[in-house]
Amino acid sequence: MKKNIFILLLSVLLVPGIAFGELVIREPFSEKAGDATAGKVIYETNCVRCHGEKGDGEGPDAGNMYPKPRNFTTGLFKFKTSAFKEKRPLDRDIYNTVSNGLPGSAMPAWKSSLSIDDRKNVIAYVKQLAKISGEAKDKINMAGWVPPTEKNLKKGKKLFLSRCSPCHGDAGRGDTTMSLEDEWGGRVWPRNFSKFYSFRIGNSPMEIFQRISTGIPGTPMPSFEDPEIGEDVLNTEQKWLVANYVASLEDRARFFDPTRGKILDAWKTDALPEDIEDTEPWQFSKPLTFGLTPQAAPGRPPLNTLIDTVTVRALNDGKEVALLVEWDDPSMSVLDDDDAATIIGDEDVFDDAVALYMPAGVATDNPKKPFFGMGDEKTPVNAWYLNSSNAKKKFTFRGSEKFDTASTENPCNPCAKNACNPCAKNACNPCAKNACNPCAKNACNPCAKNACNPCAKNACNPCAKNACNPCGKTEASKSEDSSFLQQAMYDKGRWTVYMKRPIKSSGPDDAKLEVGKASPIAFSIWDGSNNEKGLTHTFTDWYWLNILPQGKGGRL
Amino acid sequence: MKLNSFVKGILVTVGLYAALIVLFGAVTLFGMVEVNINGILFEESSSNILPSSIQYMYIFFIFVGVVLYYTSSAEKIEETIRPMANFVFNPEKKASIKVGQYTMYSVLPFFFAFVGYNQMTPKFPEPIALRVIHPAPPTTIKIFGEPHNLVSLENPYRQYEKSDPEEFKQLALEGGFIYFKNCFFCHGDFLDGRGMTSLNLNPVPANFQDVGTIAMLQEAFLFWRIGTGGPGLPDESWPWQSAMPIWQNILTQQEVWKVILFLYDYTPPQITPRTFS
């Protein structure tokens, strides 16, 4: 008996023992400088593809990157914690960048594949390429921390609105008012502070304080210690106030967490929202955020995308299902005479647009689905499509103004139920033989080679401004029949689209929704000011829209 | 203190179970690595020491062993079940046991009601359907406008590996350019299927570092999968779900072969293409 208990105790004690041993064995970070000769070997096997042999950021793969790989030869380092007047970074700064990578760029976190010594050696070599000798002495003065109390956040907001909002937007969602470039000629989009995960280094008040203090060298982000910016200079306490406020803007509710599953629940409610401004019923819904993937399109690095998530809520009242689709877009892109969009947009400005796909004419329990996105010849999808310019026909919308386009009677309204489904058999069908479609034979298959390439300029693109677009010239009108309703609103860097449709299918080409069953659903988003149209867009694959016969928490 | 064998049996089972959980838990914990995908940090196990099904099997055997030991002789059975019998029949009419009995009889209906309610409440889970990850390839397939026999199809550049290593190196390097231009957004910098968009996609992008993927396949299979992409899969593999683009529309035939060369060249040396011979 004693022996048994001894063995039991031993096996339980073994575990903390292993844990302690593991901690002791792990190598601590040594302050010893690296060896540049050994670093050169590491650099040439791992870094050269992007940063180039001379460290000029012109490696063979550099052309595909956005943002571009760093050019070390200028000696500029974006993320440093040495004082503003010191151009050199601390070794620790480069070490952190190499180890943790720069999220949102192509720089990977090397700590998973290079040892601490390898990383230190490569830093020594990078410093040699940058012609930096020694290490910066002065660090950022971080004294004067203030707690993030409500009063202090208010003070921080005031400073934020006067200094930061021209670039980062009033709500800090990166809805800039100007077109910004970095020193290397690349387009720069200011950070959306609500997306805490998109920060290159981190969004803790301390890290934001460091960026405010030194700026981001090489980019339009200035240092607020720099006397050149005149009276906008911030003292240490003010910097902490702003840093606390910026950190408080993070939005964890809209974070895309893949572990939350793929089911969007549409709980039952007594009354659906009447319009986009009726926000009260949404408290009974559960938002779900989807990650958006850039479509592989010829000639465009997929990294160059600004919209990475879309947040959706859904409700039903037994007869209709309502969806609220929200996404952050730094610019509202409207075609024609919109100066603001032209200033912000790259070369050409296209429409911002959203499409929501459901399999057309396929029963919910049929496991076979169409290809997400536009479907294919045999299995079409039913789409709700809304873009910013067909709405503008009727409404001017700026800031919080909104537009309606609800119609099932108007055959050429792209918002009519089947209009944007190229394979549907209705009047607005670009695939019909008599329609103005130059590539009729393969037009329904967006994947067919050379067929109806949506990237070709003005060719058969349902989203192009006027070319071959049966919907383009028609005035969108508000219909008497409000069975399909779509409303959109752009406010402070965020699009909100409200969509409502009957659950009952209207015909063989319509989506088959059923109460108590999950139906496949997918989304696509176009960012018109970032050269997105046609095939160039971001998408989700199939998720599920679950129309529940009961309210939240089992309420019947 | 002398313990009743019933209590001992429970203690031993629970003790071994706990020790196993702690041990496996600790082992997996140390194997945890931080994975950073597009700024989102994930902890995941770098090495799966034992799959959970095997852990459950061990626990089952422990339980069976304990039961066997404590029922090995008539005396032991008697001793083991005595507390249970005492509780149910209460021969000594102890007040404490009576309280226990009444408590149990009043709690049990609630327990069954709860189980019943839980089973009756409608649940709407994600529809389940089984997807074949590595489908059998068709023997002949039309890629790049011409029919290919996937059994006899070989990588035209593979011959240089022996005949002209310099040329081979150059071709693999060119394959790398194509990879980092087109593929790494999903399949990752390290070819581990952990690219920045990988979290959005289901099925997840293939991990080429894994010995269970390309090391198990012929180059012709890769040619077919890259060329026709997700929509080119047979029905049992859900062609509508995979986000793999149809690369024959974007790349040339030569580029696809070079990328395949790069995939095997850049992964660990034990990952080599399978051949029919």
PDB file of N, CA, C and O in Angstrom, chain B residues 36-87:
ATOM      1  N   ASN B  36       2.214  33.017 -34.955  1.00  0.00           N
ATOM      2  CA  ASN B  36       1.772  34.379 -35.213  1.00  0.00           C
ATOM      3  C   ASN B  36       1.290  34.450 -36.655  1.00  0.00           C
ATOM      4  O   ASN B  36       2.063  34.344 -37.577  1.00  0.00           O
ATOM      5  N   ILE B  37      -0.029  34.559 -36.841  1.00  0.00           N
ATOM      6  CA  ILE B  37      -0.554  34.670 -38.194  1.00  0.00           C
ATOM      7  C   ILE B  37      -1.191  36.030 -38.338  1.00  0.00           C
ATOM      8  O   ILE B  37      -2.195  36.323 -37.684  1.00  0.00           O
ATOM      9  N   ASN B  38      -0.594  36.844 -39.138  1.00  0.00           N
ATOM     10  CA  ASN B  38      -1.161  38.161 -39.414  1.00  0.00           C
ATOM     11  C   ASN B  38      -1.471  38.915 -38.124  1.00  0.00           C
ATOM     12  O   ASN B  38      -2.521  39.524 -37.983  1.00  0.00           O
ATOM     13  N   GLY B  39      -0.582  38.835 -37.169  1.00  0.00           N
ATOM     14  CA  GLY B  39      -0.762  39.612 -35.951  1.00  0.00           C
ATOM     15  C   GLY B  39      -1.583  38.927 -34.889  1.00  0.00           C
ATOM     16  O   GLY B  39      -1.716  39.421 -33.790  1.00  0.00           O
ATOM     17  N   ILE B  40      -2.170  37.780 -35.204  1.00  0.00           N
ATOM     18  CA  ILE B  40      -2.965  37.081 -34.211  1.00  0.00           C
ATOM     19  C   ILE B  40      -2.126  35.940 -33.664  1.00  0.00           C
ATOM     20  O   ILE B  40      -1.621  35.117 -34.414  1.00  0.00           O
ATOM     21  N   LEU B  41      -1.964  35.922 -32.358  1.00  0.00           N
ATOM     22  CA  LEU B  41      -1.108  34.904 -31.758  1.00  0.00           C
ATOM     23  C   LEU B  41      -1.922  33.678 -31.388  1.00  0.00           C
ATOM     24  O   LEU B  41      -2.993  33.774 -30.822  1.00  0.00           O
ATOM     25  N   PHE B  42      -1.393  32.523 -31.727  1.00  0.00           N
ATOM     26  CA  PHE B  42      -2.046  31.279 -31.364  1.00  0.00           C
ATOM     27  C   PHE B  42      -1.049  30.391 -30.672  1.00  0.00           C
ATOM     28  O   PHE B  42       0.108  30.374 -31.014  1.00  0.00           O
ATOM     29  N   GLU B  43      -1.548  29.651 -29.687  1.00  0.00           N
ATOM     30  CA  GLU B  43      -0.702  28.660 -29.056  1.00  0.00           C
ATOM     31  C   GLU B  43      -1.093  27.332 -29.667  1.00  0.00           C
ATOM     32  O   GLU B  43      -2.263  26.971 -29.698  1.00  0.00           O
ATOM     33  N   GLU B  44      -0.146  26.631 -30.168  1.00  0.00           N
ATOM     34  CA  GLU B  44      -0.512  25.306 -30.644  1.00  0.00           C
ATOM     35  C   GLU B  44       0.576  24.317 -30.324  1.00  0.00           C
ATOM     36  O   GLU B  44       1.734  24.670 -30.123  1.00  0.00           O
ATOM     37  N   SER B  45       0.164  23.076 -30.248  1.00  0.00           N
ATOM     38  CA  SER B  45       1.094  22.032 -29.861  1.00  0.00           C
ATOM     39  C   SER B  45       2.035  21.740 -31.024  1.00  0.00           C
ATOM     40  O   SER B  45       1.609  21.516 -32.140  1.00  0.00           O
ATOM     41  N   SER B  46       3.331  21.801 -30.749  1.00  0.00           N
ATOM     42  CA  SER B  46       4.282  21.560 -31.819  1.00  0.00           C
ATOM     43  C   SER B  46       4.455  20.070 -32.042  1.00  0.00           C
ATOM     44  O   SER B  46       4.770  19.622 -33.117  1.00  0.00           O
ATOM     45  N   SER B  47       4.272  19.284 -30.990  1.00  0.00           N
ATOM     46  CA  SER B  47       4.425  17.843 -31.151  1.00  0.00           C
ATOM     47  C   SER B  47       3.285  17.155 -30.431  1.00  0.00           C
ATOM     48  O   SER B  47       3.083  17.341 -29.248  1.00  0.00           O
ATOM     49  N   ASN B  48       2.544  16.370 -31.151  1.00  0.00           N
ATOM     50  CA  ASN B  48       1.463  15.628 -30.531  1.00  0.00           C
ATOM     51  C   ASN B  48       2.038  14.330 -30.013  1.00  0.00           C
ATOM     52  O   ASN B  48       2.279  13.401 -30.762  1.00  0.00           O
ATOM     53  N   ILE B  49       2.312  14.253 -28.693  1.00  0.00           N
ATOM     54  CA  ILE B  49       2.928  13.067 -28.126  1.00  0.00           C
ATOM     55  C   ILE B  49       1.989  11.877 -28.295  1.00  0.00           C
ATOM     56  O   ILE B  49       2.354  10.846 -28.820  1.00  0.00           O
ATOM     57  N   LEU B  50       0.766  12.028 -27.830  1.00  0.00           N
ATOM     58  CA  LEU B  50      -0.207  10.954 -27.947  1.00  0.00           C
ATOM     59  C   LEU B  50      -1.531  11.548 -28.381  1.00  0.00           C
ATOM     60  O   LEU B  50      -1.983  12.530 -27.806  1.00  0.00           O
ATOM     61  N   PRO B  51      -2.163  10.944 -29.370  1.00  0.00           N
ATOM     62  CA  PRO B  51      -3.488  11.447 -29.736  1.00  0.00           C
ATOM     63  C   PRO B  51      -4.485  11.170 -28.611  1.00  0.00           C
ATOM     64  O   PRO B  51      -4.303  10.216 -27.837  1.00  0.00           O
ATOM     65  N   SER B  52      -5.521  11.979 -28.540  1.00  0.00           N
ATOM     66  CA  SER B  52      -6.445  11.873 -27.406  1.00  0.00           C
ATOM     67  C   SER B  52      -7.116  10.501 -27.381  1.00  0.00           C
ATOM     68  O   SER B  52      -7.410   9.980 -26.312  1.00  0.00           O
ATOM     69  N   SER B  53      -7.327   9.888 -28.563  1.00  0.00           N
ATOM     70  CA  SER B  53      -7.996   8.582 -28.569  1.00  0.00           C
ATOM     71  C   SER B  53      -7.163   7.555 -27.812  1.00  0.00           C
ATOM     72  O   SER B  53      -7.697   6.704 -27.088  1.00  0.00           O
ATOM     73  N   ILE B  54      -5.829   7.650 -27.935  1.00  0.00           N
ATOM     74  CA  ILE B  54      -4.962   6.698 -27.217  1.00  0.00           C
ATOM     75  C   ILE B  54      -4.960   7.006 -25.729  1.00  0.00           C
ATOM     76  O   ILE B  54      -4.952   6.110 -24.889  1.00  0.00           O
ATOM     77  N   GLN B  55      -5.020   8.290 -25.382  1.00  0.00           N
ATOM     78  CA  GLN B  55      -5.109   8.651 -23.964  1.00  0.00           C
ATOM     79  C   GLN B  55      -6.352   8.026 -23.340  1.00  0.00           C
ATOM     80  O   GLN B  55      -6.302   7.460 -22.243  1.00  0.00           O
ATOM     81  N   TYR B  56      -7.486   8.124 -24.076  1.00  0.00           N
ATOM     82  CA  TYR B  56      -8.728   7.548 -23.547  1.00  0.00           C
ATOM     83  C   TYR B  56      -8.598   6.036 -23.409  1.00  0.00           C
ATOM     84  O   TYR B  56      -9.113   5.433 -22.473  1.00  0.00           O
ATOM     85  N   MET B  57      -7.869   5.427 -24.355  1.00  0.00           N
ATOM     86  CA  MET B  57      -7.699   3.984 -24.291  1.00  0.00           C
ATOM     87  C   MET B  57      -6.937   3.601 -23.018  1.00  0.00           C
ATOM     88  O   MET B  57      -7.317   2.677 -22.303  1.00  0.00           O
ATOM     89  N   TYR B  58      -5.887   4.344 -22.695  1.00  0.00           N
ATOM     90  CA  TYR B  58      -5.116   4.083 -21.474  1.00  0.00           C
ATOM     91  C   TYR B  58      -6.009   4.207 -20.258  1.00  0.00           C
ATOM     92  O   TYR B  58      -5.970   3.378 -19.345  1.00  0.00           O
ATOM     93  N   ILE B  59      -6.808   5.271 -20.256  1.00  0.00           N
ATOM     94  CA  ILE B  59      -7.665   5.507 -19.097  1.00  0.00           C
ATOM     95  C   ILE B  59      -8.660   4.362 -18.945  1.00  0.00           C
ATOM     96  O   ILE B  59      -8.930   3.882 -17.840  1.00  0.00           O
ATOM     97  N   PHE B  60      -9.158   3.881 -20.078  1.00  0.00           N
ATOM     98  CA  PHE B  60     -10.100   2.760 -20.041  1.00  0.00           C
ATOM     99  C   PHE B  60      -9.421   1.529 -19.439  1.00  0.00           C
ATOM    100  O   PHE B  60      -9.978   0.850 -18.583  1.00  0.00           O
ATOM    101  N   PHE B  61      -8.166   1.255 -19.861  1.00  0.00           N
ATOM    102  CA  PHE B  61      -7.470   0.077 -19.348  1.00  0.00           C
ATOM    103  C   PHE B  61      -7.173   0.211 -17.863  1.00  0.00           C
ATOM    104  O   PHE B  61      -7.241  -0.756 -17.113  1.00  0.00           O
ATOM    105  N   ILE B  62      -6.846   1.412 -17.421  1.00  0.00           N
ATOM    106  CA  ILE B  62      -6.624   1.630 -15.987  1.00  0.00           C
ATOM    107  C   ILE B  62      -7.890   1.260 -15.219  1.00  0.00           C
ATOM    108  O   ILE B  62      -7.859   0.528 -14.230  1.00  0.00           O
ATOM    109  N   PHE B  63      -9.021   1.751 -15.729  1.00  0.00           N
ATOM    110  CA  PHE B  63     -10.293   1.500 -15.065  1.00  0.00           C
ATOM    111  C   PHE B  63     -10.587   0.002 -15.023  1.00  0.00           C
ATOM    112  O   PHE B  63     -10.918  -0.552 -13.971  1.00  0.00           O
ATOM    113  N   VAL B  64     -10.398  -0.672 -16.158  1.00  0.00           N
ATOM    114  CA  VAL B  64     -10.663  -2.121 -16.215  1.00  0.00           C
ATOM    115  C   VAL B  64      -9.730  -2.857 -15.253  1.00  0.00           C
ATOM    116  O   VAL B  64     -10.162  -3.742 -14.509  1.00  0.00           O
ATOM    117  N   GLY B  65      -8.468  -2.450 -15.226  1.00  0.00           N
ATOM    118  CA  GLY B  65      -7.498  -3.091 -14.337  1.00  0.00           C
ATOM    119  C   GLY B  65      -7.898  -2.962 -12.885  1.00  0.00           C
ATOM    120  O   GLY B  65      -7.862  -3.939 -12.111  1.00  0.00           O
ATOM    121  N   VAL B  66      -8.312  -1.758 -12.505  1.00  0.00           N
ATOM    122  CA  VAL B  66      -8.704  -1.515 -11.116  1.00  0.00           C
ATOM    123  C   VAL B  66      -9.909  -2.366 -10.765  1.00  0.00           C
ATOM    124  O   VAL B  66      -9.956  -3.015  -9.710  1.00  0.00           O
ATOM    125  N   VAL B  67     -10.892  -2.389 -11.677  1.00  0.00           N
ATOM    126  CA  VAL B  67     -12.100  -3.197 -11.421  1.00  0.00           C
ATOM    127  C   VAL B  67     -11.727  -4.676 -11.283  1.00  0.00           C
ATOM    128  O   VAL B  67     -12.172  -5.358 -10.367  1.00  0.00           O
ATOM    129  N   LEU B  68     -10.850  -5.149 -12.176  1.00  0.00           N
ATOM    130  CA  LEU B  68     -10.442  -6.562 -12.124  1.00  0.00           C
ATOM    131  C   LEU B  68      -9.757  -6.875 -10.791  1.00  0.00           C
ATOM    132  O   LEU B  68     -10.037  -7.887 -10.167  1.00  0.00           O
ATOM    133  N   TYR B  69      -8.854  -5.990 -10.358  1.00  0.00           N
ATOM    134  CA  TYR B  69      -8.107  -6.247  -9.136  1.00  0.00           C
ATOM    135  C   TYR B  69      -9.046  -6.345  -7.934  1.00  0.00           C
ATOM    136  O   TYR B  69      -8.939  -7.246  -7.122  1.00  0.00           O
ATOM    137  N   TYR B  70      -9.977  -5.392  -7.849  1.00  0.00           N
ATOM    138  CA  TYR B  70     -10.828  -5.369  -6.665  1.00  0.00           C
ATOM    139  C   TYR B  70     -11.987  -6.344  -6.750  1.00  0.00           C
ATOM    140  O   TYR B  70     -12.832  -6.389  -5.872  1.00  0.00           O
ATOM    141  N   THR B  71     -12.085  -7.101  -7.825  1.00  0.00           N
ATOM    142  CA  THR B  71     -13.102  -8.149  -7.885  1.00  0.00           C
ATOM    143  C   THR B  71     -12.446  -9.502  -8.110  1.00  0.00           C
ATOM    144  O   THR B  71     -13.068 -10.433  -8.601  1.00  0.00           O
ATOM    145  N   SER B  72     -11.153  -9.623  -7.706  1.00  0.00           N
ATOM    146  CA  SER B  72     -10.410 -10.840  -8.037  1.00  0.00           C
ATOM    147  C   SER B  72     -10.765 -12.011  -7.111  1.00  0.00           C
ATOM    148  O   SER B  72     -10.550 -13.150  -7.465  1.00  0.00           O
ATOM    149  N   SER B  73     -11.259 -11.744  -5.910  1.00  0.00           N
ATOM    150  CA  SER B  73     -11.655 -12.862  -5.040  1.00  0.00           C
ATOM    151  C   SER B  73     -12.979 -12.519  -4.375  1.00  0.00           C
ATOM    152  O   SER B  73     -13.385 -11.350  -4.343  1.00  0.00           O
ATOM    153  N   ALA B  74     -13.618 -13.551  -3.833  1.00  0.00           N
ATOM    154  CA  ALA B  74     -14.944 -13.360  -3.238  1.00  0.00           C
ATOM    155  C   ALA B  74     -14.898 -12.340  -2.109  1.00  0.00           C
ATOM    156  O   ALA B  74     -15.778 -11.488  -1.972  1.00  0.00           O
ATOM    157  N   GLU B  75     -13.794 -12.431  -1.276  1.00  0.00           N
ATOM    158  CA  GLU B  75     -13.703 -11.504  -0.143  1.00  0.00           C
ATOM    159  C   GLU B  75     -13.590 -10.064  -0.639  1.00  0.00           C
ATOM    160  O   GLU B  75     -14.180  -9.151  -0.083  1.00  0.00           O
ATOM    161  N   LYS B  76     -12.773  -9.923  -1.682  1.00  0.00           N
ATOM    162  CA  LYS B  76     -12.549  -8.567  -2.196  1.00  0.00           C
ATOM    163  C   LYS B  76     -13.848  -7.996  -2.768  1.00  0.00           C
ATOM    164  O   LYS B  76     -14.162  -6.826  -2.564  1.00  0.00           O
ATOM    165  N   ILE B  77     -14.604  -8.832  -3.494  1.00  0.00           N
ATOM    166  CA  ILE B  77     -15.878  -8.358  -4.047  1.00  0.00           C
ATOM    167  C   ILE B  77     -16.777  -7.926  -2.898  1.00  0.00           C
ATOM    168  O   ILE B  77     -17.353  -6.829  -2.906  1.00  0.00           O
ATOM    169  N   GLU B  78     -16.822  -8.794  -1.902  1.00  0.00           N
ATOM    170  CA  GLU B  78     -17.688  -8.520  -0.750  1.00  0.00           C
ATOM    171  C   GLU B  78     -17.305  -7.175  -0.125  1.00  0.00           C
ATOM    172  O   GLU B  78     -18.159  -6.331   0.128  1.00  0.00           O
ATOM    173  N   GLU B  79     -15.979  -7.013   0.065  1.00  0.00           N
ATOM    174  CA  GLU B  79     -15.494  -5.795   0.729  1.00  0.00           C
ATOM    175  C   GLU B  79     -15.771  -4.561  -0.137  1.00  0.00           C
ATOM    176  O   GLU B  79     -16.102  -3.504   0.366  1.00  0.00           O
ATOM    177  N   THR B  80     -15.643  -4.752  -1.455  1.00  0.00           N
ATOM    178  CA  THR B  80     -15.791  -3.615  -2.347  1.00  0.00           C
ATOM    179  C   THR B  80     -17.229  -3.136  -2.438  1.00  0.00           C
ATOM    180  O   THR B  80     -17.490  -1.948  -2.438  1.00  0.00           O
ATOM    181  N   ILE B  81     -18.136  -4.102  -2.511  1.00  0.00           N
ATOM    182  CA  ILE B  81     -19.517  -3.640  -2.708  1.00  0.00           C
ATOM    183  C   ILE B  81     -20.240  -3.383  -1.385  1.00  0.00           C
ATOM    184  O   ILE B  81     -21.372  -2.889  -1.398  1.00  0.00           O
ATOM    185  N   ARG B  82     -19.566  -3.688  -0.249  1.00  0.00           N
ATOM    186  CA  ARG B  82     -20.241  -3.496   1.027  1.00  0.00           C
ATOM    187  C   ARG B  82     -20.736  -2.054   1.233  1.00  0.00           C
ATOM    188  O   ARG B  82     -21.892  -1.843   1.629  1.00  0.00           O
ATOM    189  N   PRO B  83     -19.924  -1.045   0.974  1.00  0.00           N
ATOM    190  CA  PRO B  83     -20.415   0.329   1.193  1.00  0.00           C
ATOM    191  C   PRO B  83     -21.653   0.644   0.364  1.00  0.00           C
ATOM    192  O   PRO B  83     -22.579   1.310   0.841  1.00  0.00           O
ATOM    193  N   MET B  84     -21.686   0.100  -0.850  1.00  0.00           N
ATOM    194  CA  MET B  84     -22.849   0.356  -1.705  1.00  0.00           C
ATOM    195  C   MET B  84     -24.083  -0.298  -1.112  1.00  0.00           C
ATOM    196  O   MET B  84     -25.159   0.315  -1.030  1.00  0.00           O
ATOM    197  N   ALA B  85     -23.903  -1.567  -0.701  1.00  0.00           N
ATOM    198  CA  ALA B  85     -25.031  -2.298  -0.116  1.00  0.00           C
ATOM    199  C   ALA B  85     -25.505  -1.600   1.149  1.00  0.00           C
ATOM    200  O   ALA B  85     -26.710  -1.429   1.370  1.00  0.00           O
ATOM    201  N   ASN B  86     -24.547  -1.159   1.971  1.00  0.00           N
ATOM    202  CA  ASN B  86     -24.892  -0.445   3.203  1.00  0.00           C
ATOM    203  C   ASN B  86     -25.724   0.788   2.902  1.00  0.00           C
ATOM    204  O   ASN B  86     -26.685   1.091   3.603  1.00  0.00           O
ATOM    205  N   PHE B  87     -25.331   1.482   1.855  1.00  0.00           N
ATOM    206  CA  PHE B  87     -26.018   2.723   1.530  1.00  0.00           C
ATOM    207  C   PHE B  87     -27.452   2.431   1.081  1.00  0.00           C
ATOM    208  O   PHE B  87     -28.394   3.107   1.465  1.00  0.00           O
TER     209      PHE B  87
END
